[in-house]
Amino acid sequence: MYIASIQQLPQAIQQAATSYEQPIAVIMLAESHAGQINRIIDELVESAIPFIGAIFPALIHGDRTFTEGAIVNVFPAVAAPILITGLNRDDYHIPELLPAGAAGTGSPTGIILLDAMTTHTDTLLAGIFNQVGNRIHFFGGCSGFSDLVHRPCIFTADGIIRDAAVIALTSLNSSLSARHGWQRLNHEPIIATRTCKNVVYEMNWEPAYDFYHTSVKTHGESDVTADAFYNKASYFPLGLYREHQEDVVRDPLLANTSDQSIQFASSVPENSVMYLLHGNTDSLIEAAITAVDDCCTAAIQSDHCLIMDCFSRTLVLGDAFGRELAAAGRQLQIHGQHAIPEGAVTLGEISSYGEDYLELFNKTIVVGLLYA
């Protein structure tokens, strides 16, 4: 549910929590309220309902986006909120995610909110998958601020912190999908021949920026200069090859002309096979429709429809972003789903579905239907 007035947040959570013996609240807070966060946390603690939360550039409810208020969902919990800290260090620890008492609950769903600007985002997700495999289906997004400045953005009853992730485990089942709609421009693969985390230094054994600049000019017929890099590069992301799936998008953020490197929004493993991508309004909107179709193949009636849609998609789509949300909502109605789609504009999207690997996406829309 969308809560326009932050003052009503504790009361709304308490009312929704009456439906469950062991509730847990997931709160997505608009960044405009960051200055009020300590008071908000104090009031939430007084309500005595377990919660996790994160700050996002904007919120989604139906076919509209909001830069004020909060999106709140209350779920039946199978465990206490899980907090993972120190993700800027190599020695961070992932606690046991499935408590012994949850063994008989089937396949719970984990809602994960993750600091987008921290260091070990991809290794965290790999560690989580290695621990639980597909016994938990994860859905979530990377939080942070629209100016991409690294500030504390994850909050729990203990306060607001950075370099962290929080997880709420619910007994609800889920049907998940991730789609992006970006299409390959080149047929020949590009190899990330030298990388370090989210920085690529060489592509096809050539300086990364020179190679990328030439590729965009050749295949995209556009000039991506270093001084206004993101404005143009946003339309020409790179896709990591995944067998039998869409390429996983990696968003180029910054070109460093001193060493010819390119910084991406998420990590690019060394020797990754990549392709130059491009998209348009129609292909991106069609991807949102396909994501809904993917989720609705089973005969289910969802209690919650969650959407995480990338901040950089809003920049590319502009005024058409509302059309994308409206198209997703109409497709849900076509499938007989009554839940209103809601969620956040994110700085990275997270999903696992079926037997697939737990993945961090960029420039992607992730849809999740949660049901009993």
Short mmCIF file of C-alpha atoms in Angstrom, two decimals, residues 25-192:
data_model
loop_
_atom_site.label_atom_id
_atom_site.label_comp_id
_atom_site.label_asym_id
_atom_site.label_seq_id
_atom_site.Cartn_x
_atom_site.Cartn_y
_atom_site.Cartn_z
CA ALA A 25 6.77 -5.12 7.40
CA VAL A 26 8.82 -4.15 4.35
CA ILE A 27 9.09 -0.39 3.92
CA MET A 28 10.29 1.44 0.80
CA LEU A 29 10.79 5.09 1.70
CA ALA A 30 11.12 7.99 -0.73
CA GLU A 31 14.46 9.78 -0.51
CA SER A 32 12.76 13.10 0.26
CA HIS A 33 12.20 11.81 3.83
CA ALA A 34 15.84 10.89 4.50
CA GLY A 35 16.18 13.81 6.91
CA GLN A 36 13.33 12.46 9.03
CA ILE A 37 14.55 8.88 9.19
CA ASN A 38 15.57 8.76 12.86
CA ARG A 39 12.16 9.96 14.00
CA ILE A 40 10.46 7.53 11.61
CA ILE A 41 12.50 4.62 12.99
CA ASP A 42 11.71 5.59 16.60
CA GLU A 43 7.98 5.63 15.83
CA LEU A 44 8.18 2.27 14.03
CA VAL A 45 10.01 0.71 16.98
CA GLU A 46 7.21 1.88 19.30
CA SER A 47 4.66 0.04 17.14
CA ALA A 48 6.44 -3.26 18.03
CA ILE A 49 6.04 -4.76 14.52
CA PRO A 50 9.29 -6.21 13.08
CA PHE A 51 10.34 -4.34 9.94
CA ILE A 52 13.03 -3.78 7.34
CA GLY A 53 13.34 -0.73 5.14
CA ALA A 54 15.36 1.18 2.58
CA ILE A 55 15.44 4.55 0.84
CA PHE A 56 14.81 4.85 -2.92
CA PRO A 57 14.80 7.66 -5.50
CA ALA A 58 11.06 7.20 -6.12
CA LEU A 59 8.14 4.89 -5.41
CA ILE A 60 5.73 3.03 -7.69
CA HIS A 61 2.00 2.57 -7.09
CA GLY A 62 -0.18 1.52 -10.00
CA ASP A 63 0.84 3.52 -13.07
CA ARG A 64 2.27 6.44 -11.08
CA THR A 65 5.57 7.31 -9.42
CA PHE A 66 5.88 9.29 -6.21
CA THR A 67 8.79 11.19 -4.69
CA GLU A 68 7.17 11.41 -1.26
CA GLY A 69 5.68 8.87 1.13
CA ALA A 70 6.29 5.15 1.48
CA ILE A 71 5.28 1.82 -0.01
CA VAL A 72 4.50 -0.68 2.76
CA ASN A 73 3.80 -4.40 2.57
CA VAL A 74 3.15 -6.60 5.59
CA PHE A 75 3.81 -10.33 5.18
CA PRO A 76 3.54 -13.46 7.35
CA ALA A 77 7.09 -14.00 8.61
CA VAL A 78 9.02 -17.25 9.02
CA ALA A 79 12.00 -15.61 10.73
CA ALA A 80 13.13 -12.38 12.33
CA PRO A 81 14.55 -9.67 10.04
CA ILE A 82 18.05 -10.52 8.80
CA LEU A 83 20.71 -7.80 8.65
CA ILE A 84 24.03 -8.23 6.84
CA THR A 85 26.57 -5.48 7.48
CA GLY A 86 30.11 -4.55 6.46
CA LEU A 87 29.63 -5.17 2.75
CA ASN A 88 32.49 -2.76 2.07
CA ARG A 89 34.87 -5.26 3.70
CA ASP A 90 36.09 -8.66 2.56
CA ASP A 91 35.29 -10.27 5.93
CA TYR A 92 31.52 -9.65 5.98
CA HIS A 93 29.42 -12.53 7.28
CA ILE A 94 26.21 -14.05 5.93
CA PRO A 95 24.18 -15.53 8.81
CA GLU A 96 22.14 -18.72 8.52
CA LEU A 97 19.16 -17.71 6.43
CA LEU A 98 16.82 -20.66 6.94
CA PRO A 99 16.19 -21.28 10.64
CA ALA A 100 15.44 -24.84 11.71
CA GLY A 101 11.80 -23.99 12.38
CA ALA A 102 11.33 -22.88 8.78
CA ALA A 103 12.24 -26.27 7.30
CA GLY A 104 8.62 -27.29 6.86
CA THR A 105 7.35 -24.04 5.35
CA GLY A 106 7.88 -25.05 1.72
CA SER A 107 9.70 -22.49 -0.42
CA PRO A 108 9.66 -19.16 1.42
CA THR A 109 10.24 -15.87 -0.36
CA GLY A 110 13.02 -13.53 0.70
CA ILE A 111 12.54 -9.80 0.15
CA ILE A 112 16.05 -8.34 0.00
CA LEU A 113 16.95 -4.64 0.10
CA LEU A 114 20.61 -3.88 -0.63
CA ASP A 115 22.79 -0.77 -0.53
CA ALA A 116 23.46 -0.11 -4.23
CA MET A 117 26.72 1.76 -3.69
CA THR A 118 28.50 -0.78 -1.50
CA THR A 119 31.32 -2.99 -2.74
CA HIS A 120 30.32 -6.64 -2.45
CA THR A 121 26.87 -6.71 -4.04
CA ASP A 122 27.45 -9.56 -6.49
CA THR A 123 29.54 -11.66 -4.11
CA LEU A 124 26.85 -11.28 -1.45
CA LEU A 125 24.19 -12.66 -3.79
CA ALA A 126 26.52 -15.48 -4.83
CA GLY A 127 27.13 -16.32 -1.16
CA ILE A 128 23.40 -16.32 -0.43
CA PHE A 129 22.71 -18.64 -3.37
CA ASN A 130 25.52 -20.96 -2.36
CA GLN A 131 23.98 -21.27 1.10
CA VAL A 132 20.31 -21.86 0.22
CA GLY A 133 20.16 -22.55 -3.53
CA ASN A 134 16.57 -22.34 -4.75
CA ARG A 135 15.06 -23.25 -1.38
CA ILE A 136 14.31 -19.54 -1.04
CA HIS A 137 13.12 -17.40 -3.94
CA PHE A 138 14.53 -13.88 -3.64
CA PHE A 139 13.06 -10.65 -4.90
CA GLY A 140 14.28 -7.14 -4.22
CA GLY A 141 16.18 -4.06 -5.21
CA CYS A 142 19.22 -1.91 -4.59
CA SER A 143 18.54 1.23 -2.59
CA GLY A 144 20.17 4.63 -2.59
CA PHE A 145 19.80 8.17 -3.82
CA SER A 146 19.16 9.69 -7.24
CA ASP A 147 22.38 11.74 -7.10
CA LEU A 148 24.36 8.48 -6.66
CA VAL A 149 26.10 9.82 -3.55
CA HIS A 150 26.80 7.00 -1.09
CA ARG A 151 24.82 7.68 2.08
CA PRO A 152 23.19 5.41 4.68
CA CYS A 153 20.05 3.98 3.05
CA ILE A 154 19.21 0.67 4.81
CA PHE A 155 17.25 0.84 8.05
CA THR A 156 16.03 -1.51 10.76
CA ALA A 157 14.92 -1.11 14.37
CA ASP A 158 18.60 -0.52 15.22
CA GLY A 159 18.89 2.56 12.98
CA ILE A 160 20.00 3.54 9.48
CA ILE A 161 23.30 2.31 8.04
CA ARG A 162 25.25 1.98 4.80
CA ASP A 163 27.14 -0.96 3.26
CA ALA A 164 24.38 -3.34 4.32
CA ALA A 165 21.53 -5.56 3.19
CA VAL A 166 18.31 -6.57 4.95
CA ILE A 167 16.12 -9.58 4.28
CA ALA A 168 12.54 -10.34 5.27
CA LEU A 169 11.55 -14.01 4.96
CA THR A 170 7.87 -14.69 4.36
CA SER A 171 5.95 -17.94 4.04
CA LEU A 172 4.22 -16.64 0.90
CA ASN A 173 5.01 -18.35 -2.38
CA SER A 174 6.21 -16.28 -5.31
CA SER A 175 6.30 -16.20 -9.09
CA LEU A 176 9.11 -13.96 -10.34
CA SER A 177 10.42 -12.59 -13.61
CA ALA A 178 13.08 -10.16 -14.82
CA ARG A 179 13.03 -8.62 -18.30
CA HIS A 180 14.70 -5.60 -19.89
CA GLY A 181 13.95 -5.30 -23.62
CA TRP A 182 17.45 -4.21 -24.68
CA GLN A 183 18.58 -5.73 -27.98
CA ARG A 184 22.06 -6.69 -29.23
CA LEU A 185 23.70 -4.32 -31.71
CA ASN A 186 26.76 -6.46 -32.48
CA HIS A 187 26.91 -10.14 -33.47
CA GLU A 188 30.53 -10.64 -32.42
CA PRO A 189 31.01 -11.12 -28.68
CA ILE A 190 33.05 -8.66 -26.63
CA ILE A 191 35.36 -10.12 -23.98
CA ALA A 192 36.01 -8.19 -20.76
#
